[in-house]
Tab-separated table of N, CA and C in Angstrom:
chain	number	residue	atom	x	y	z
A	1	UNK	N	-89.148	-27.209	171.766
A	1	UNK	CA	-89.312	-28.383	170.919
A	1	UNK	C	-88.359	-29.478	171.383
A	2	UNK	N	-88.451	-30.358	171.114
A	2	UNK	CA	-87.577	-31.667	171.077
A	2	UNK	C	-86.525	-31.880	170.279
A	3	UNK	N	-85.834	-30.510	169.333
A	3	UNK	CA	-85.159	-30.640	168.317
A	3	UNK	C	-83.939	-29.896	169.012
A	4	UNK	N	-83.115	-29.496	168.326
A	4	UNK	CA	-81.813	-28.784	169.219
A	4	UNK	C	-82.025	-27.672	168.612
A	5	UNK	N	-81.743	-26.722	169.505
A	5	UNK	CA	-82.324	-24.992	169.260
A	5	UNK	C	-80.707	-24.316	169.560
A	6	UNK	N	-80.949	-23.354	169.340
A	6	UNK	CA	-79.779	-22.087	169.661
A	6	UNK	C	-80.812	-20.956	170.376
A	7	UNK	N	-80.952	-20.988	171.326
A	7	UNK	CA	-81.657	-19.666	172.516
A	7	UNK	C	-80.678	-18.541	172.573
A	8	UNK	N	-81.084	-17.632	172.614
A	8	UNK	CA	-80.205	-16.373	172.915
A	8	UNK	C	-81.112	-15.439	173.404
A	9	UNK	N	-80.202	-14.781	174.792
A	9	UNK	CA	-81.251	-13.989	175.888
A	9	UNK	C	-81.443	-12.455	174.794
A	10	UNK	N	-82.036	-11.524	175.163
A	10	UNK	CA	-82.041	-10.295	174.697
A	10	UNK	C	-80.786	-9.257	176.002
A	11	UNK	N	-80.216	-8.935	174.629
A	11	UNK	CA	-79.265	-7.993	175.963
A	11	UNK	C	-79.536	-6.926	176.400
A	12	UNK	N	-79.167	-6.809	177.536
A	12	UNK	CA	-79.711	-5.489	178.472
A	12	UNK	C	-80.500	-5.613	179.405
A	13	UNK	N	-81.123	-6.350	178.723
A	13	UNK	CA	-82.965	-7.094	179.927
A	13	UNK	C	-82.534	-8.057	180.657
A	14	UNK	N	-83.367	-8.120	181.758
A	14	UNK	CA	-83.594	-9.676	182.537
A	14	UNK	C	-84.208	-11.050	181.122
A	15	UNK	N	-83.728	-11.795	181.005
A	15	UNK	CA	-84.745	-12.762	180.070
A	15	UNK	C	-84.533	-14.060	181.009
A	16	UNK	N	-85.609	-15.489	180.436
A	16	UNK	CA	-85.751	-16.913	180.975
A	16	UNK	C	-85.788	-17.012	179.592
A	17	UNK	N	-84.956	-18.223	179.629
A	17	UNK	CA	-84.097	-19.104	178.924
A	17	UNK	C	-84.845	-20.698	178.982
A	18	UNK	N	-85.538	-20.929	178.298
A	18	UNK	CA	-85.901	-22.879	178.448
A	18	UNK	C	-86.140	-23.218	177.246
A	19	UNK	N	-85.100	-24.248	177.517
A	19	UNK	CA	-84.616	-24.513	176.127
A	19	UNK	C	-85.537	-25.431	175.380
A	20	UNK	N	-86.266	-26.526	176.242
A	20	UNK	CA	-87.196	-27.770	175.896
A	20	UNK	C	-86.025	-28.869	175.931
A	21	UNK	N	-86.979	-30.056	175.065
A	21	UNK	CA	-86.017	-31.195	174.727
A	21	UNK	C	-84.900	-31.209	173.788
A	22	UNK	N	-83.977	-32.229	174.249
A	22	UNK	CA	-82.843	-32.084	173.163
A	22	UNK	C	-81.864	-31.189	173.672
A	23	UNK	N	-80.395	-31.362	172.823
A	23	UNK	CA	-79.403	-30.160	173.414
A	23	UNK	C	-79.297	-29.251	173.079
A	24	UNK	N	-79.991	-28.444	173.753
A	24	UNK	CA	-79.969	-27.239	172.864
A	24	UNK	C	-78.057	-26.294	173.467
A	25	UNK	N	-78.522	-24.986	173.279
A	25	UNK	CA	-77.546	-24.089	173.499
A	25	UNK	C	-77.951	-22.582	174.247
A	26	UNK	N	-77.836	-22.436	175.067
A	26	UNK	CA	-79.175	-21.225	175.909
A	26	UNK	C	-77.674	-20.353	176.124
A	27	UNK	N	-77.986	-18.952	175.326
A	27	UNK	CA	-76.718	-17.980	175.583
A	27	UNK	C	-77.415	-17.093	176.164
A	28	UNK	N	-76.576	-16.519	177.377
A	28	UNK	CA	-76.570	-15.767	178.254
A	28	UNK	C	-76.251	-14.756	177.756
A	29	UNK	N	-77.209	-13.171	177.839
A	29	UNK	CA	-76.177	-12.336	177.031
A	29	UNK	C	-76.442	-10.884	178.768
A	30	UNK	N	-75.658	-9.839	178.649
A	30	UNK	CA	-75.635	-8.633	179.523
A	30	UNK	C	-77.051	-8.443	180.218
A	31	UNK	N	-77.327	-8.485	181.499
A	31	UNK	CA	-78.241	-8.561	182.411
A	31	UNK	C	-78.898	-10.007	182.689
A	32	UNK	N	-79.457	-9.900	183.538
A	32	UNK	CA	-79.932	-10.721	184.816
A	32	UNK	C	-80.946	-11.804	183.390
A	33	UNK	N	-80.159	-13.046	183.806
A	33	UNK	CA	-80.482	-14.244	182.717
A	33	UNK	C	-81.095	-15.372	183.590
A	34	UNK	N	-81.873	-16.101	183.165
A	34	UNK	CA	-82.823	-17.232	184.129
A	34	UNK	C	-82.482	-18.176	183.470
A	35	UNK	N	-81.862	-19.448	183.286
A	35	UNK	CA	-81.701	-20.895	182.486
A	35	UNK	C	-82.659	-21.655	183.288
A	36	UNK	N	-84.154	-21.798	182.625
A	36	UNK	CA	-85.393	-22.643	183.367
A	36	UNK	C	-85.316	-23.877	182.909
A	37	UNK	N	-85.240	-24.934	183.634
A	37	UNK	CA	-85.713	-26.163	183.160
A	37	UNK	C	-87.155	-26.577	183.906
A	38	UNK	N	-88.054	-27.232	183.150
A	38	UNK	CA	-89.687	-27.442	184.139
A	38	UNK	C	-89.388	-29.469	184.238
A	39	UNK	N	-88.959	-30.433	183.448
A	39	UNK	CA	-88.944	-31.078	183.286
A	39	UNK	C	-87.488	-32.093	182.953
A	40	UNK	N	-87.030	-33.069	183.244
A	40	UNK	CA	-85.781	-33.620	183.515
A	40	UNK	C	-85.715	-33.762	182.235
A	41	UNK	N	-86.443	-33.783	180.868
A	41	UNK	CA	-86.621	-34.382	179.882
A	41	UNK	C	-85.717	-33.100	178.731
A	42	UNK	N	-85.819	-32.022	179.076
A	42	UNK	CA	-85.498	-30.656	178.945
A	42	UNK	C	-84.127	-30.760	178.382
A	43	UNK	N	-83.195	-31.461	179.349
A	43	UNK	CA	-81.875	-31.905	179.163
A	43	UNK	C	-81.164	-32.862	179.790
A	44	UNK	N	-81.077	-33.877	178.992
A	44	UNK	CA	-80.922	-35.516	179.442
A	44	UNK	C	-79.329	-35.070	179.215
A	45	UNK	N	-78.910	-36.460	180.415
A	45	UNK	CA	-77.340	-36.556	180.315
A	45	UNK	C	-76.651	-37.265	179.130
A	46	UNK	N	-77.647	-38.051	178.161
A	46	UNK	CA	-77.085	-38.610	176.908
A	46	UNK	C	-77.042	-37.291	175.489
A	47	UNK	N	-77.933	-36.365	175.912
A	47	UNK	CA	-77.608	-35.357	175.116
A	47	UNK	C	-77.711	-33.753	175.985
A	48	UNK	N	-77.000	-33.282	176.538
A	48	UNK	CA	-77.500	-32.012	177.311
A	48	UNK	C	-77.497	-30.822	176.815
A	49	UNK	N	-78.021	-30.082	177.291
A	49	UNK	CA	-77.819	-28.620	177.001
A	49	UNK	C	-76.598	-27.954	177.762
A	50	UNK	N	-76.378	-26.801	176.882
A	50	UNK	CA	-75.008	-26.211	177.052
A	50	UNK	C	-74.752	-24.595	177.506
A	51	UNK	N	-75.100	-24.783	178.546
A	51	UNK	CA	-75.065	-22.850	178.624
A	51	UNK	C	-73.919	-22.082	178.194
A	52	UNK	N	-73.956	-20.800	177.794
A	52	UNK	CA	-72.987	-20.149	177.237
A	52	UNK	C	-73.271	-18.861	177.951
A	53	UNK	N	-71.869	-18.222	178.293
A	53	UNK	CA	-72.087	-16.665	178.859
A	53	UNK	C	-72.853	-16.414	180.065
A	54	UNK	N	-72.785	-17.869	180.783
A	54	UNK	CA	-73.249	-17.974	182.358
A	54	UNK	C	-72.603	-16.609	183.253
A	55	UNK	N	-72.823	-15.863	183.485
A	55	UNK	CA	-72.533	-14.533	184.535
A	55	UNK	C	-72.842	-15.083	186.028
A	56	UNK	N	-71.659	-16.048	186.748
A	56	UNK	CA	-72.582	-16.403	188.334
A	56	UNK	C	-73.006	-15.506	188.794
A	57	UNK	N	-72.551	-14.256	188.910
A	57	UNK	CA	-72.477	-12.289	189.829
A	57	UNK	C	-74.069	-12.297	189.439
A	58	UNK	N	-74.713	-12.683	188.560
A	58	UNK	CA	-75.918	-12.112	187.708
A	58	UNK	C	-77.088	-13.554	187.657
A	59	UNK	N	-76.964	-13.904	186.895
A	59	UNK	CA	-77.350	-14.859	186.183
A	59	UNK	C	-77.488	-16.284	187.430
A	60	UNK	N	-78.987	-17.066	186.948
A	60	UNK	CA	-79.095	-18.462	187.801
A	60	UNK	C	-79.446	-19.502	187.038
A	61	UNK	N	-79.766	-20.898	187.234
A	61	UNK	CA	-80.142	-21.754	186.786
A	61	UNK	C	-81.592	-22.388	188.005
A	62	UNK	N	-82.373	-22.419	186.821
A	62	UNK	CA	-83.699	-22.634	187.812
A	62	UNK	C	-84.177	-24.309	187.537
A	63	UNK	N	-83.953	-25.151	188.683
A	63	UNK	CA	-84.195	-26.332	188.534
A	63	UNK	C	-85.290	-27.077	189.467
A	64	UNK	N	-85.722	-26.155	189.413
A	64	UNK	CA	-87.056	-26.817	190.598
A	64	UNK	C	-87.962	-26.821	190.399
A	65	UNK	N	-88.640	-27.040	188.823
A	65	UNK	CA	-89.169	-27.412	188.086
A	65	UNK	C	-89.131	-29.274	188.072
A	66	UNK	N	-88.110	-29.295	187.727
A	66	UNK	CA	-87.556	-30.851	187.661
A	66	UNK	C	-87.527	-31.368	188.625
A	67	UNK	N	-87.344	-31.167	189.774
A	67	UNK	CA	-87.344	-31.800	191.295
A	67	UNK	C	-89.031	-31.737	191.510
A	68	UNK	N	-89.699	-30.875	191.351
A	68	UNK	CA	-91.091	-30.716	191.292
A	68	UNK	C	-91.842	-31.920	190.682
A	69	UNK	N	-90.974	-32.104	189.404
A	69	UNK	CA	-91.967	-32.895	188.251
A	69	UNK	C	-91.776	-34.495	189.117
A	70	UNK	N	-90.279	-34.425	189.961
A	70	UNK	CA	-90.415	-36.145	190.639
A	70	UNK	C	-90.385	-36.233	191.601
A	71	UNK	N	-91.054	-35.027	192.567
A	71	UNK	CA	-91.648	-34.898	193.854
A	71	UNK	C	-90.411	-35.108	194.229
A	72	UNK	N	-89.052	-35.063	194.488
A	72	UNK	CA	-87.998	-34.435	194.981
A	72	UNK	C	-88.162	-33.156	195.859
A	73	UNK	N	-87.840	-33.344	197.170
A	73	UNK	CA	-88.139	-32.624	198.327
A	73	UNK	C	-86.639	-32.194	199.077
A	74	UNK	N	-85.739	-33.457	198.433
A	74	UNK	CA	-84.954	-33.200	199.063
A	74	UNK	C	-83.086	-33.165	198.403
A	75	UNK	N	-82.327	-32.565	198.667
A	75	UNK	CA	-80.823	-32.965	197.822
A	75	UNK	C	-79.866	-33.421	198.551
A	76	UNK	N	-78.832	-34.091	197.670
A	76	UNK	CA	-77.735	-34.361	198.513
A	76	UNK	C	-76.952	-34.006	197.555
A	77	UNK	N	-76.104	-33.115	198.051
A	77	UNK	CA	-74.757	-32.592	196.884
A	77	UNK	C	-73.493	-33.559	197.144
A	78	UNK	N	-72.996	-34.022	195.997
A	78	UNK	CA	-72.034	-34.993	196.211
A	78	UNK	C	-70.645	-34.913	195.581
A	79	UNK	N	-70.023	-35.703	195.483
A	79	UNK	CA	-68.782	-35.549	195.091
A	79	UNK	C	-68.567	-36.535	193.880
A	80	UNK	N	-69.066	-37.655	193.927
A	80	UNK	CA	-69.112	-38.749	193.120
A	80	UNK	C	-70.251	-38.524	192.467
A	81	UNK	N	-70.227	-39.629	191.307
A	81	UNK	CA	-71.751	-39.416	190.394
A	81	UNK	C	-72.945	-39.772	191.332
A	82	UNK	N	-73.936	-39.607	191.050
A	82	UNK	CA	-75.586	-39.312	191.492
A	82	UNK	C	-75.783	-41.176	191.627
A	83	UNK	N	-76.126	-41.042	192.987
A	83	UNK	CA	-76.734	-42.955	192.622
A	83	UNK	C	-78.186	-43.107	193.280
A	84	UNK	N	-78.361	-41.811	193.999
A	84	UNK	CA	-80.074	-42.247	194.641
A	84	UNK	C	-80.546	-41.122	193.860
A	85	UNK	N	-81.889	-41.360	194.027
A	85	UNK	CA	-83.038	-39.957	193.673
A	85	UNK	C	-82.691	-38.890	194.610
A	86	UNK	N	-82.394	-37.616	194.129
A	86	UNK	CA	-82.338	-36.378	194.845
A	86	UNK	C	-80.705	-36.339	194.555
A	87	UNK	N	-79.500	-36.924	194.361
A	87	UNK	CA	-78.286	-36.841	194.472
A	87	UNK	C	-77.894	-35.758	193.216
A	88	UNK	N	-76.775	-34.859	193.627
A	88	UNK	CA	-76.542	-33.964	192.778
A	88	UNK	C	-74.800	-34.019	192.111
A	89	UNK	N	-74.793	-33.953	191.618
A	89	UNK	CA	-72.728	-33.650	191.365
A	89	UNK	C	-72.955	-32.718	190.466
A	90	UNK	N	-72.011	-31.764	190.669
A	90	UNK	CA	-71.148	-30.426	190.257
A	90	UNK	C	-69.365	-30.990	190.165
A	91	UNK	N	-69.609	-30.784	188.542
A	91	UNK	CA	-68.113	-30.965	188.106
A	91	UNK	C	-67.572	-30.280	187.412
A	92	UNK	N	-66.491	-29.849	187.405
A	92	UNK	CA	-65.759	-28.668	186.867
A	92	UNK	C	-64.165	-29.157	185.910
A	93	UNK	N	-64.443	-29.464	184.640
A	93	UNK	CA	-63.129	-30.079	184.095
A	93	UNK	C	-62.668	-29.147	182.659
A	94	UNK	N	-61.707	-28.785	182.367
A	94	UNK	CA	-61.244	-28.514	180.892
A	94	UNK	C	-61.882	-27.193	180.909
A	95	UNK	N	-62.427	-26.253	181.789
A	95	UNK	CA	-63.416	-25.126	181.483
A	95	UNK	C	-64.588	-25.397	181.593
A	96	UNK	N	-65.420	-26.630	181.642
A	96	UNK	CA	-66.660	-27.001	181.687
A	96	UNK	C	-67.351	-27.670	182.892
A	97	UNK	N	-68.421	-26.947	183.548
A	97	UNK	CA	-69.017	-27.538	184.211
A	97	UNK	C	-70.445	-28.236	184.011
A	98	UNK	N	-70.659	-28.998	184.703
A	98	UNK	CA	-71.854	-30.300	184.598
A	98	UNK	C	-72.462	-30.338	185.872
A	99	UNK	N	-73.552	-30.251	185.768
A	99	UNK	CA	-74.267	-29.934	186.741
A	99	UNK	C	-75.096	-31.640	186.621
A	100	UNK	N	-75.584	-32.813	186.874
A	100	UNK	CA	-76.049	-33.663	187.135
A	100	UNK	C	-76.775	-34.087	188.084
A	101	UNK	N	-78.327	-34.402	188.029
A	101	UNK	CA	-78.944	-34.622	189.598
A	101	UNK	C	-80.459	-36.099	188.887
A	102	UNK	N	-79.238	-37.262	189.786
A	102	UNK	CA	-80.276	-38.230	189.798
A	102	UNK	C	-81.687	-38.116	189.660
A	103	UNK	N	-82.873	-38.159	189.561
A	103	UNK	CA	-84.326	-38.023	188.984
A	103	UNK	C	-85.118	-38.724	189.108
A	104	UNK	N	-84.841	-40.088	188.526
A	104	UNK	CA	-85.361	-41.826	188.248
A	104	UNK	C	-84.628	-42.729	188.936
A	105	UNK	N	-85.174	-43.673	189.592
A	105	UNK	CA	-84.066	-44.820	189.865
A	105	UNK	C	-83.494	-45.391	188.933
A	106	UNK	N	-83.877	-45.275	187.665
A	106	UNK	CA	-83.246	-45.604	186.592
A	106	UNK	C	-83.675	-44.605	185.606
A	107	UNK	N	-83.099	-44.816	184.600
A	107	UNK	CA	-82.785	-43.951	183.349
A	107	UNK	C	-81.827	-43.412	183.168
A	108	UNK	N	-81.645	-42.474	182.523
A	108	UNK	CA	-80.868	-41.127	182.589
A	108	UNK	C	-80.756	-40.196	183.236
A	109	UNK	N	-80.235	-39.455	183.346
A	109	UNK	CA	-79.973	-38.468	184.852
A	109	UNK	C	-80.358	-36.646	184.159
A	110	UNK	N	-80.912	-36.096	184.563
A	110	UNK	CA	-80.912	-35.006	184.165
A	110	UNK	C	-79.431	-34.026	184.150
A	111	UNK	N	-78.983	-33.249	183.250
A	111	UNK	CA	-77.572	-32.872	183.348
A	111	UNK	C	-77.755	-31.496	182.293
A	112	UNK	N	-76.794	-30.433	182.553
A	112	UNK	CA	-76.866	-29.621	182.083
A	112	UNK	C	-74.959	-29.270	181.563
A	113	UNK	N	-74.252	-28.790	181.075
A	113	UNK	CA	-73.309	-28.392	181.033
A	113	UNK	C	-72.900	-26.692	180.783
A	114	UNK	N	-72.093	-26.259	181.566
A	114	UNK	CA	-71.792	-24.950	181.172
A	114	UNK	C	-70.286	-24.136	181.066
A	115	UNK	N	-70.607	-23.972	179.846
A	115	UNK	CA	-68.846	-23.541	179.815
A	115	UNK	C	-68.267	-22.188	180.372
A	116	UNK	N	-66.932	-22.130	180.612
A	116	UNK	CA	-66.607	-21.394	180.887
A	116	UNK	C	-66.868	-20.935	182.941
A	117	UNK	N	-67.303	-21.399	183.559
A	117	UNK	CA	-67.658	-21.010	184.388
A	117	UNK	C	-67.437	-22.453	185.484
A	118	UNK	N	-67.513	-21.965	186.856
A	118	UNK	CA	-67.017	-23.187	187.602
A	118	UNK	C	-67.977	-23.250	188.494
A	119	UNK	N	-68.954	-23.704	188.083
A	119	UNK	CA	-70.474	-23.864	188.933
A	119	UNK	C	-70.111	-24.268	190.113
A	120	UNK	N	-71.215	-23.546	190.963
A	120	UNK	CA	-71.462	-24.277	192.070
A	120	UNK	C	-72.700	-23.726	192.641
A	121	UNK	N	-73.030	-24.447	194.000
A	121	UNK	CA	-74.566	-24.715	194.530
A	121	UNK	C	-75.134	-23.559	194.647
A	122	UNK	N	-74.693	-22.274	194.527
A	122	UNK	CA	-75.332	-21.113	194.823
A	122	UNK	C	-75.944	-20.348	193.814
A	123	UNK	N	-75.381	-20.932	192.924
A	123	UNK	CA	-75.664	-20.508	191.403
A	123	UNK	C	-77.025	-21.209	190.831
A	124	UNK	N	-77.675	-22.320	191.494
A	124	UNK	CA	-78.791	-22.780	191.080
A	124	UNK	C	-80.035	-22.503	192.259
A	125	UNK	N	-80.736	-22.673	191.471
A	125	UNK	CA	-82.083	-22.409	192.695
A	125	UNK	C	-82.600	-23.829	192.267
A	126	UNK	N	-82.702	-24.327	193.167
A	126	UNK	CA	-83.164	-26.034	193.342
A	126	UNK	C	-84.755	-25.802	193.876
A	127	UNK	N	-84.934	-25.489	194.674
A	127	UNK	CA	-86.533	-25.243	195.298
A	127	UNK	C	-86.994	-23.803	195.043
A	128	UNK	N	-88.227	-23.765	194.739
A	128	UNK	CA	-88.641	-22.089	194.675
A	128	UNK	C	-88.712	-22.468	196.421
A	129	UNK	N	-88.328	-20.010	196.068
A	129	UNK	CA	-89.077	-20.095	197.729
A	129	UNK	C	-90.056	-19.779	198.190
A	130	UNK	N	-91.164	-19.445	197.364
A	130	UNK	CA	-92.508	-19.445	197.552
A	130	UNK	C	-93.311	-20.475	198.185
């Protein structure tokens, strides 16, 4: 939905996690966890979603859905904020990381946040490999 949810995986199992619109809260619980986004709209950087109980050893974030939805073929991982289409930043402050990847030449930027954990590029699957 478009409203803010509280997701919670089932423990023990593999589960996918998509949260929809709005910020939601997608908790990660014991075994192999999927955080899907299909659409940039899923989790905007003016309100994002918040993963909880991210496991990197285990657990991914599936974003190639969203690169899909704006024919994004290609990334550039950066250091500074996102200023072209395809640009990504991974930031890590206070315990929290932010995952951010330009989308639109304008708008809002798609963004995710996750606590506790110090993301980085290996931890997301950006392109399926099918």
């Amino acid at each position: 939905t478009d409203q803010r949810e509280r997701l919670e995986a089932r423990r023990g199992e593999p589960s996918v996690l998509i949260g929809g619109g709005g910020g939601d809260q997608l908790v990660g619980r014991q075994g192999e966890n999927t955080f899907k986004y299909e659409k940039s709209t899923d989790s905007l950087s003016d309100d994002p979603d918040t993963l909880l109980n991210f496991n990197p050893k285990e657990d991914e974030i599936d974003v190639a859905g969203v690169l899909k939805d704006h024919n994004i073929s290609a990334i550039n991982i950066q250091p500074g904020p996102p200023v072209e289409v395809g640009d990504v930043q991974l930031t890590h402050e206070f315990g929290v990381s932010t995952l951010t990847i330009k989308v639109n030449p304008e708008g809002p930027n798609f963004s995710i946040r996750v606590d506790g954990v110090n993301l980085l590029p290996q931890h997301i699957n950006f392109f399926h490999s099918d």
